[in-house]
mmCIF file of C-alpha atoms and ligand atoms in Angstrom:
data_model
loop_
_atom_site.group_PDB
_atom_site.id
_atom_site.type_symbol
_atom_site.label_atom_id
_atom_site.label_comp_id
_atom_site.label_asym_id
_atom_site.label_seq_id
_atom_site.Cartn_x
_atom_site.Cartn_y
_atom_site.Cartn_z
ATOM 1 C CA MET Q 1 8.333 20.605 1.319
ATOM 2 C CA VAL Q 2 6.547 18.146 3.559
ATOM 3 C CA THR Q 3 8.316 15.217 5.192
ATOM 4 C CA LEU Q 4 6.721 11.958 6.317
ATOM 5 C CA LYS Q 5 6.823 13.292 9.890
ATOM 6 C CA ASP Q 6 4.948 16.474 8.899
ATOM 7 C CA LEU Q 7 2.204 14.389 7.308
ATOM 8 C CA THR Q 8 1.521 12.291 10.389
ATOM 9 C CA THR Q 9 -1.372 13.384 12.590
ATOM 10 C CA PRO Q 10 -1.744 12.551 16.313
ATOM 11 C CA VAL Q 11 -5.130 10.917 15.610
ATOM 12 C CA LYS Q 12 -5.280 7.252 16.679
ATOM 13 C CA SER Q 13 -6.337 4.995 13.818
ATOM 14 C CA ASN Q 14 -9.697 3.224 14.032
ATOM 15 C CA TRP Q 15 -8.905 0.770 11.238
ATOM 16 C CA CYS Q 16 -8.671 -2.915 12.162
ATOM 17 C CA PRO Q 17 -5.086 -4.177 12.623
ATOM 18 C CA GLY Q 18 -3.838 -5.488 9.269
ATOM 19 C CA CYS Q 19 -6.419 -3.578 7.179
ATOM 20 C CA GLY Q 20 -5.306 -2.794 3.630
ATOM 21 C CA ASN Q 21 -6.040 0.860 4.291
ATOM 22 C CA PHE Q 22 -2.709 1.082 6.152
ATOM 23 C CA GLY Q 23 -0.791 0.152 3.010
ATOM 24 C CA ILE Q 24 -2.609 2.887 1.072
ATOM 25 C CA LEU Q 25 -1.923 5.423 3.831
ATOM 26 C CA THR Q 26 1.792 4.568 3.784
ATOM 27 C CA ALA Q 27 1.902 4.885 -0.011
ATOM 28 C CA VAL Q 28 0.048 8.220 -0.006
ATOM 29 C CA LYS Q 29 2.299 9.787 2.606
ATOM 30 C CA GLY Q 30 5.376 8.509 0.785
ATOM 31 C CA ALA Q 31 4.080 9.924 -2.502
ATOM 32 C CA LEU Q 32 3.315 13.366 -1.028
ATOM 33 C CA ALA Q 33 6.780 13.554 0.511
ATOM 34 C CA GLU Q 34 8.361 12.414 -2.790
ATOM 35 C CA LEU Q 35 6.371 14.980 -4.794
ATOM 36 C CA GLY Q 36 7.862 17.752 -2.661
ATOM 37 C CA LEU Q 37 4.605 19.637 -2.228
ATOM 38 C CA GLU Q 38 3.846 22.070 0.560
ATOM 39 C CA ARG Q 39 1.118 20.930 2.939
ATOM 40 C CA GLU Q 40 -1.026 23.961 2.095
ATOM 41 C CA GLN Q 41 -1.037 23.034 -1.592
ATOM 42 C CA VAL Q 42 -2.770 19.698 -1.058
ATOM 43 C CA VAL Q 43 -6.445 18.913 -0.440
ATOM 44 C CA ILE Q 44 -7.656 15.377 0.149
ATOM 45 C CA VAL Q 45 -11.318 14.429 -0.093
ATOM 46 C CA SER Q 46 -12.926 11.210 1.128
ATOM 47 C CA GLY Q 47 -16.365 9.646 1.007
ATOM 48 C CA ILE Q 48 -18.260 7.293 3.289
ATOM 49 C CA GLY Q 49 -16.755 3.962 4.332
ATOM 50 C CA CYS Q 50 -13.755 2.804 6.356
ATOM 51 C CA HIS Q 51 -11.464 4.546 3.858
ATOM 52 C CA GLY Q 52 -13.116 7.906 4.686
ATOM 53 C CA LYS Q 53 -11.104 8.270 7.876
ATOM 54 C CA ILE Q 54 -7.940 8.810 5.833
ATOM 55 C CA VAL Q 55 -8.576 12.568 5.967
ATOM 56 C CA ASN Q 56 -7.903 12.338 9.711
ATOM 57 C CA TYR Q 57 -4.605 10.532 9.262
ATOM 58 C CA VAL Q 58 -2.810 12.748 6.720
ATOM 59 C CA ASP Q 59 -1.925 16.228 7.911
ATOM 60 C CA VAL Q 60 -2.989 18.267 4.871
ATOM 61 C CA ASN Q 61 -6.267 20.043 4.083
ATOM 62 C CA GLY Q 62 -9.082 17.494 4.268
ATOM 63 C CA PHE Q 63 -12.774 17.284 3.373
ATOM 64 C CA HIS Q 64 -14.796 14.262 4.522
ATOM 65 C CA GLY Q 65 -17.766 14.258 2.161
ATOM 66 C CA ILE Q 66 -20.907 12.211 1.776
ATOM 67 C CA HIS Q 67 -21.543 8.833 0.193
ATOM 68 C CA GLY Q 68 -20.649 8.628 -3.485
ATOM 69 C CA ARG Q 69 -19.797 12.300 -3.848
ATOM 70 C CA VAL Q 70 -16.008 12.369 -3.717
ATOM 71 C CA LEU Q 71 -15.666 13.353 -7.381
ATOM 72 C CA PRO Q 72 -18.166 16.258 -7.362
ATOM 73 C CA ILE Q 73 -16.491 17.720 -4.271
ATOM 74 C CA ALA Q 74 -12.968 17.198 -5.598
ATOM 75 C CA THR Q 75 -14.009 18.670 -8.953
ATOM 76 C CA GLY Q 76 -15.509 21.741 -7.278
ATOM 77 C CA ILE Q 77 -12.331 22.344 -5.284
ATOM 78 C CA LYS Q 78 -10.131 21.989 -8.366
ATOM 79 C CA LEU Q 79 -12.269 24.280 -10.524
ATOM 80 C CA ALA Q 80 -12.445 26.910 -7.779
ATOM 81 C CA ASN Q 81 -8.687 26.803 -7.234
ATOM 82 C CA PRO Q 82 -6.630 25.072 -9.930
ATOM 83 C CA GLU Q 83 -3.458 25.882 -7.996
ATOM 84 C CA LEU Q 84 -4.283 23.115 -5.497
ATOM 85 C CA THR Q 85 -3.314 19.458 -5.801
ATOM 86 C CA VAL Q 86 -6.544 17.550 -5.192
ATOM 87 C CA ILE Q 87 -6.652 13.851 -4.305
ATOM 88 C CA GLY Q 88 -9.946 12.019 -3.851
ATOM 89 C CA PHE Q 89 -10.271 8.779 -1.873
ATOM 90 C CA ALA Q 90 -13.359 6.620 -2.303
ATOM 91 C CA GLY Q 91 -14.433 3.129 -1.336
ATOM 92 C CA ASP Q 92 -15.672 0.576 -3.864
ATOM 93 C CA ALA Q 93 -19.312 0.923 -2.773
ATOM 94 C CA ASP Q 94 -18.793 4.654 -2.435
ATOM 95 C CA GLN Q 95 -17.501 5.110 -6.001
ATOM 96 C CA TYR Q 96 -18.792 2.131 -7.967
ATOM 97 C CA ASP Q 97 -22.274 1.886 -6.403
ATOM 98 C CA GLU Q 98 -23.456 5.175 -4.892
ATOM 99 C CA GLY Q 99 -21.109 7.370 -6.953
ATOM 100 C CA TRP Q 100 -21.069 5.386 -10.175
ATOM 101 C CA ASP Q 101 -22.549 8.053 -12.428
ATOM 102 C CA HIS Q 102 -19.896 10.581 -11.408
ATOM 103 C CA PHE Q 103 -17.109 8.176 -12.331
ATOM 104 C CA CYS Q 104 -17.490 8.035 -16.120
ATOM 105 C CA HIS Q 105 -18.216 11.752 -16.475
ATOM 106 C CA ALA Q 106 -15.209 12.881 -14.420
ATOM 107 C CA LEU Q 107 -13.016 10.562 -16.511
ATOM 108 C CA ARG Q 108 -14.234 11.846 -19.860
ATOM 109 C CA ARG Q 109 -13.976 15.457 -18.652
ATOM 110 C CA ASN Q 110 -10.382 14.744 -17.651
ATOM 111 C CA ILE Q 111 -10.516 16.897 -14.539
ATOM 112 C CA ASP Q 112 -6.954 17.443 -13.314
ATOM 113 C CA LEU Q 113 -7.082 15.529 -10.029
ATOM 114 C CA THR Q 114 -6.278 12.102 -8.604
ATOM 115 C CA LEU Q 115 -8.821 9.438 -7.638
ATOM 116 C CA ILE Q 116 -7.779 6.503 -5.453
ATOM 117 C CA VAL Q 117 -10.431 3.839 -4.882
ATOM 118 C CA HIS Q 118 -9.960 1.569 -1.844
ATOM 119 C CA ASP Q 119 -11.443 -1.535 -3.453
ATOM 120 C CA ASN Q 120 -11.991 -4.191 -0.772
ATOM 121 C CA GLN Q 121 -14.931 -5.812 -2.598
ATOM 122 C CA ILE Q 122 -17.153 -5.517 0.459
ATOM 123 C CA LEU Q 123 -18.875 -2.956 2.673
ATOM 124 C CA GLY Q 124 -16.600 -2.964 5.744
ATOM 125 C CA LEU Q 125 -18.069 -0.075 7.738
ATOM 126 C CA THR Q 126 -21.538 -1.629 7.762
ATOM 127 C CA THR Q 127 -20.061 -5.009 8.739
ATOM 128 C CA GLY Q 128 -20.029 -6.994 5.506
ATOM 129 C CA GLN Q 129 -22.417 -6.698 2.560
ATOM 130 C CA THR Q 130 -21.682 -7.047 -1.166
ATOM 131 C CA THR Q 131 -20.603 -4.146 -3.380
ATOM 132 C CA ALA Q 132 -20.342 -3.690 -7.142
ATOM 133 C CA THR Q 133 -16.936 -5.422 -7.193
ATOM 134 C CA SER Q 134 -17.814 -8.428 -4.970
ATOM 135 C CA LEU Q 135 -17.208 -11.660 -6.831
ATOM 136 C CA GLN Q 136 -20.116 -13.772 -8.058
ATOM 137 C CA GLY Q 137 -20.962 -16.472 -5.532
ATOM 138 C CA PHE Q 138 -19.462 -14.483 -2.623
ATOM 139 C CA LYS Q 139 -21.451 -15.101 0.583
ATOM 140 C CA THR Q 140 -22.037 -12.087 2.783
ATOM 141 C CA LYS Q 141 -24.718 -10.862 5.191
ATOM 142 C CA SER Q 142 -26.667 -9.432 2.247
ATOM 143 C CA THR Q 143 -26.093 -12.502 0.035
ATOM 144 C CA PRO Q 144 -26.209 -15.533 2.381
ATOM 145 C CA PHE Q 145 -26.551 -17.916 -0.591
ATOM 146 C CA GLY Q 146 -23.845 -16.146 -2.618
ATOM 147 C CA SER Q 147 -23.975 -13.090 -4.873
ATOM 148 C CA VAL Q 148 -25.888 -14.007 -8.029
ATOM 149 C CA VAL Q 149 -24.483 -11.238 -10.251
ATOM 150 C CA PRO Q 150 -21.008 -10.815 -11.780
ATOM 151 C CA PRO Q 151 -18.838 -7.952 -10.531
ATOM 152 C CA LEU Q 152 -18.470 -4.679 -12.336
ATOM 153 C CA ASN Q 153 -15.127 -4.119 -14.098
ATOM 154 C CA PRO Q 154 -14.000 -0.603 -13.094
ATOM 155 C CA ILE Q 155 -10.770 -0.635 -15.137
ATOM 156 C CA ALA Q 156 -12.574 -1.542 -18.378
ATOM 157 C CA ASN Q 157 -15.232 1.072 -17.631
ATOM 158 C CA ALA Q 158 -12.598 3.742 -17.026
ATOM 159 C CA LEU Q 159 -10.965 2.896 -20.341
ATOM 160 C CA VAL Q 160 -14.164 3.101 -22.371
ATOM 161 C CA SER Q 161 -15.037 6.353 -20.570
ATOM 162 C CA ASN Q 162 -11.970 7.923 -22.194
ATOM 163 C CA GLY Q 163 -9.903 7.954 -19.006
ATOM 164 C CA THR Q 164 -6.403 9.337 -19.598
ATOM 165 C CA PHE Q 165 -4.620 7.612 -16.702
ATOM 166 C CA VAL Q 166 -5.969 4.238 -15.655
ATOM 167 C CA ALA Q 167 -4.067 2.111 -13.142
ATOM 168 C CA ARG Q 168 -4.469 -0.553 -10.492
ATOM 169 C CA GLY Q 169 -2.401 -1.080 -7.352
ATOM 170 C CA PHE Q 170 -2.279 -3.375 -4.355
ATOM 171 C CA ALA Q 171 -2.303 -2.226 -0.731
ATOM 172 C CA GLY Q 172 0.038 -5.131 0.081
ATOM 173 C CA ASP Q 173 2.742 -3.516 -2.084
ATOM 174 C CA PRO Q 174 2.938 0.103 -0.859
ATOM 175 C CA ARG Q 175 6.216 0.864 -2.662
ATOM 176 C CA HIS Q 176 4.698 -0.003 -6.035
ATOM 177 C CA LEU Q 177 1.521 1.858 -5.104
ATOM 178 C CA GLN Q 178 3.559 4.925 -4.110
ATOM 179 C CA ARG Q 179 5.081 4.993 -7.601
ATOM 180 C CA LEU Q 180 1.613 4.815 -9.152
ATOM 181 C CA ILE Q 181 0.332 7.642 -6.959
ATOM 182 C CA VAL Q 182 3.299 9.874 -7.832
ATOM 183 C CA GLU Q 183 2.643 9.245 -11.546
ATOM 184 C CA ALA Q 184 -1.095 9.841 -11.138
ATOM 185 C CA VAL Q 185 -0.600 13.157 -9.325
ATOM 186 C CA ARG Q 186 1.950 14.319 -11.930
ATOM 187 C CA HIS Q 187 -0.416 13.360 -14.751
ATOM 188 C CA LYS Q 188 -2.238 16.342 -16.299
ATOM 189 C CA GLY Q 189 -5.803 15.113 -16.099
ATOM 190 C CA LEU Q 190 -7.647 12.558 -14.023
ATOM 191 C CA GLY Q 191 -5.189 10.061 -12.536
ATOM 192 C CA TYR Q 192 -7.336 7.102 -11.530
ATOM 193 C CA ILE Q 193 -6.050 4.155 -9.465
ATOM 194 C CA ASP Q 194 -8.162 1.236 -8.312
ATOM 195 C CA VAL Q 195 -6.419 -0.341 -5.315
ATOM 196 C CA PHE Q 196 -7.012 -3.895 -4.132
ATOM 197 C CA GLN Q 197 -7.371 -3.324 -0.393
ATOM 198 C CA PRO Q 198 -7.931 -6.470 1.669
ATOM 199 C CA CYS Q 199 -10.579 -6.099 4.372
ATOM 200 C CA VAL Q 200 -9.175 -8.531 6.931
ATOM 201 C CA THR Q 201 -12.330 -8.515 9.046
ATOM 202 C CA PHE Q 202 -15.166 -9.140 6.573
ATOM 203 C CA ASN Q 203 -13.706 -10.296 3.260
ATOM 204 C CA TYR Q 204 -12.563 -13.882 3.943
ATOM 205 C CA LEU Q 205 -12.106 -14.542 0.192
ATOM 206 C CA ASN Q 206 -9.958 -11.751 -1.274
ATOM 207 C CA THR Q 207 -7.126 -11.877 1.251
ATOM 208 C CA TYR Q 208 -3.494 -10.722 0.964
ATOM 209 C CA GLN Q 209 -2.563 -14.286 0.116
ATOM 210 C CA TRP Q 210 -5.313 -14.566 -2.523
ATOM 211 C CA PHE Q 211 -3.900 -11.500 -4.271
ATOM 212 C CA ARG Q 212 -0.229 -12.442 -3.855
ATOM 213 C CA GLU Q 213 -0.867 -15.744 -5.604
ATOM 214 C CA ARG Q 214 -2.393 -13.989 -8.625
ATOM 215 C CA LEU Q 215 -1.011 -10.467 -9.117
ATOM 216 C CA TYR Q 216 1.670 -9.561 -11.626
ATOM 217 C CA LYS Q 217 3.030 -6.191 -12.733
ATOM 218 C CA LEU Q 218 2.236 -4.952 -16.230
ATOM 219 C CA GLU Q 219 5.512 -3.038 -16.475
ATOM 220 C CA GLU Q 220 7.475 -6.245 -15.926
ATOM 221 C CA LYS Q 221 5.745 -7.821 -18.933
ATOM 222 C CA GLY Q 222 6.454 -4.992 -21.379
ATOM 223 C CA HIS Q 223 2.863 -3.736 -21.523
ATOM 224 C CA ASP Q 224 2.442 -0.764 -23.892
ATOM 225 C CA TYR Q 225 0.319 1.662 -21.885
ATOM 226 C CA THR Q 226 -0.169 4.006 -24.851
ATOM 227 C CA ASP Q 227 -2.438 1.478 -26.572
ATOM 228 C CA ARG Q 228 -6.039 1.690 -25.315
ATOM 229 C CA GLN Q 229 -7.073 -1.502 -27.109
ATOM 230 C CA LYS Q 230 -4.279 -3.510 -25.459
ATOM 231 C CA ALA Q 231 -5.174 -1.929 -22.121
ATOM 232 C CA LEU Q 232 -8.765 -3.074 -22.590
ATOM 233 C CA GLU Q 233 -7.626 -6.623 -23.248
ATOM 234 C CA LYS Q 234 -5.556 -6.519 -20.051
ATOM 235 C CA SER Q 235 -8.476 -5.125 -18.077
ATOM 236 C CA PHE Q 236 -10.389 -8.361 -18.702
ATOM 237 C CA GLU Q 237 -7.607 -10.575 -17.317
ATOM 238 C CA TRP Q 238 -8.922 -12.232 -14.162
ATOM 239 C CA GLY Q 239 -8.620 -15.578 -12.428
ATOM 240 C CA ASN Q 240 -5.176 -17.011 -11.832
ATOM 241 C CA ARG Q 241 -3.360 -13.979 -13.299
ATOM 242 C CA ILE Q 242 -4.472 -10.437 -12.467
ATOM 243 C CA PRO Q 243 -2.472 -7.405 -13.659
ATOM 244 C CA ILE Q 244 -1.565 -4.320 -11.629
ATOM 245 C CA GLY Q 245 0.279 -1.194 -12.786
ATOM 246 C CA ILE Q 246 -0.543 1.423 -15.420
ATOM 247 C CA PHE Q 247 -3.005 0.062 -17.990
ATOM 248 C CA TYR Q 248 -3.294 3.230 -20.032
ATOM 249 C CA LYS Q 249 -1.914 6.749 -20.143
ATOM 250 C CA GLU Q 250 -2.334 9.553 -22.654
ATOM 251 C CA ASP Q 251 -1.838 13.314 -22.807
ATOM 252 C CA ARG Q 252 -5.102 15.089 -23.568
ATOM 253 C CA PRO Q 253 -6.235 18.624 -22.679
ATOM 254 C CA THR Q 254 -7.877 18.808 -19.272
ATOM 255 C CA TYR Q 255 -11.340 20.219 -18.600
ATOM 256 C CA LEU Q 256 -9.813 23.508 -17.465
ATOM 257 C CA ASP Q 257 -7.666 23.734 -20.601
ATOM 258 C CA ALA Q 258 -10.940 24.067 -22.487
ATOM 259 C CA LEU Q 259 -12.110 26.803 -20.098
ATOM 260 C CA PRO Q 260 -9.205 29.271 -19.985
ATOM 261 C CA HIS Q 261 -11.334 31.946 -18.262
ATOM 262 C CA LEU Q 262 -11.541 29.585 -15.243
ATOM 263 C CA ARG Q 263 -8.018 28.214 -15.553
ATOM 264 C CA ASP Q 264 -6.259 31.564 -15.727
ATOM 265 C CA LYS Q 265 -8.353 33.422 -13.133
ATOM 266 C CA VAL Q 266 -8.442 31.595 -9.831
ATOM 267 C CA LEU Q 267 -12.099 31.735 -8.822
ATOM 268 C CA ALA Q 268 -11.282 31.350 -5.137
ATOM 269 C CA LYS Q 269 -9.110 34.483 -5.259
ATOM 270 C CA MET Q 270 -11.506 36.770 -7.110
ATOM 271 C CA PRO Q 271 -12.892 39.721 -5.094
ATOM 272 C CA VAL Q 272 -16.513 39.272 -4.072
ATOM 273 C CA GLU Q 273 -17.124 42.632 -2.361
ATOM 274 C CA ASP Q 274 -18.337 44.386 -5.527
ATOM 275 C CA ILE Q 275 -20.704 41.673 -6.658
ATOM 276 C CA ASP Q 276 -24.296 42.844 -6.326
ATOM 277 C CA ILE Q 277 -26.834 40.002 -6.410
ATOM 278 C CA THR Q 278 -29.828 42.125 -5.399
ATOM 279 C CA SER Q 279 -31.502 41.927 -8.802
ATOM 280 C CA ILE Q 280 -31.071 38.130 -8.905
ATOM 281 C CA MET Q 281 -32.624 37.783 -5.453
ATOM 282 C CA GLU Q 282 -35.468 40.085 -6.450
ATOM 283 C CA SER Q 283 -36.173 38.056 -9.588
ATOM 284 C CA MET Q 284 -36.628 34.924 -7.473
ATOM 285 C CA LYS Q 285 -39.271 36.443 -5.165
HETATM 286 FE FE1 SF4 L 1 -10.396 -2.296 7.174
HETATM 287 FE FE2 SF4 L 1 -12.377 -4.038 6.869
HETATM 288 FE FE3 SF4 L 1 -11.699 -3.205 9.305
HETATM 289 FE FE4 SF4 L 1 -12.896 -1.571 7.597
HETATM 290 S S1 SF4 L 1 -13.782 -3.410 8.501
HETATM 291 S S2 SF4 L 1 -11.143 -1.081 8.880
HETATM 292 S S3 SF4 L 1 -12.025 -2.176 5.622
HETATM 293 S S4 SF4 L 1 -10.440 -4.404 7.916
#
């Protein structure tokens, strides 16, 4: 079983002091230690953006992928070896812009993995342009007169895509986020968490204080997370009161449950020595 000390790498962080990514990192390490997994059992995958460096800061197997492709890579790893615990980390531009099409399909397939989106509502790595979740009117380098389009609603989209575990956390509350991550990893199916992650360098609007003045916890208000319709209503709450916590959760067979030949025979452990692909290669000449 890993401890917090085991999970810490000697790599010096490149994130700006105060970045919301630190809160997510703390929550992830706490969750892995709480889950009692062995280091070898866990694979983390990241995309492109400031968040992507997280694979360097958690001492488990890591794969730093390309922009928008966290879910295809994480899916491939899980299907090849269902014995692994796979956690994908994406940025808001990474998942909701570049990787948007993968999002709804992974949710409806209910691949048994965890997806954590570092949602800072801006492109931090490229020094401040709008993303799909930037608020309308938000002035950035790419929108000097203010963004003219409304933001995308990832929670509502996850719900209508038949997601089976849909949650939102806040990097400024790592203890609460740790609980969500533990639940998401334990969930059989795709455990999806959108995390408000203040970018202290480029997002002057959605700050820690901005969130603290607005956020409330669904579980403290008796929200019934088994009711998709109620979850949808909650997903549209915005403005002075914004909910975090588990919006919706249901037990439904995973993608691999429907493919027992893949689930029961670990692809990554099958012998390859006797496979002859000569005729296939010949047919392609
Ligand atoms: Fe964090 Fe923003 Fe700095 Fe990137 S630019 S490390 S998101 S504070």
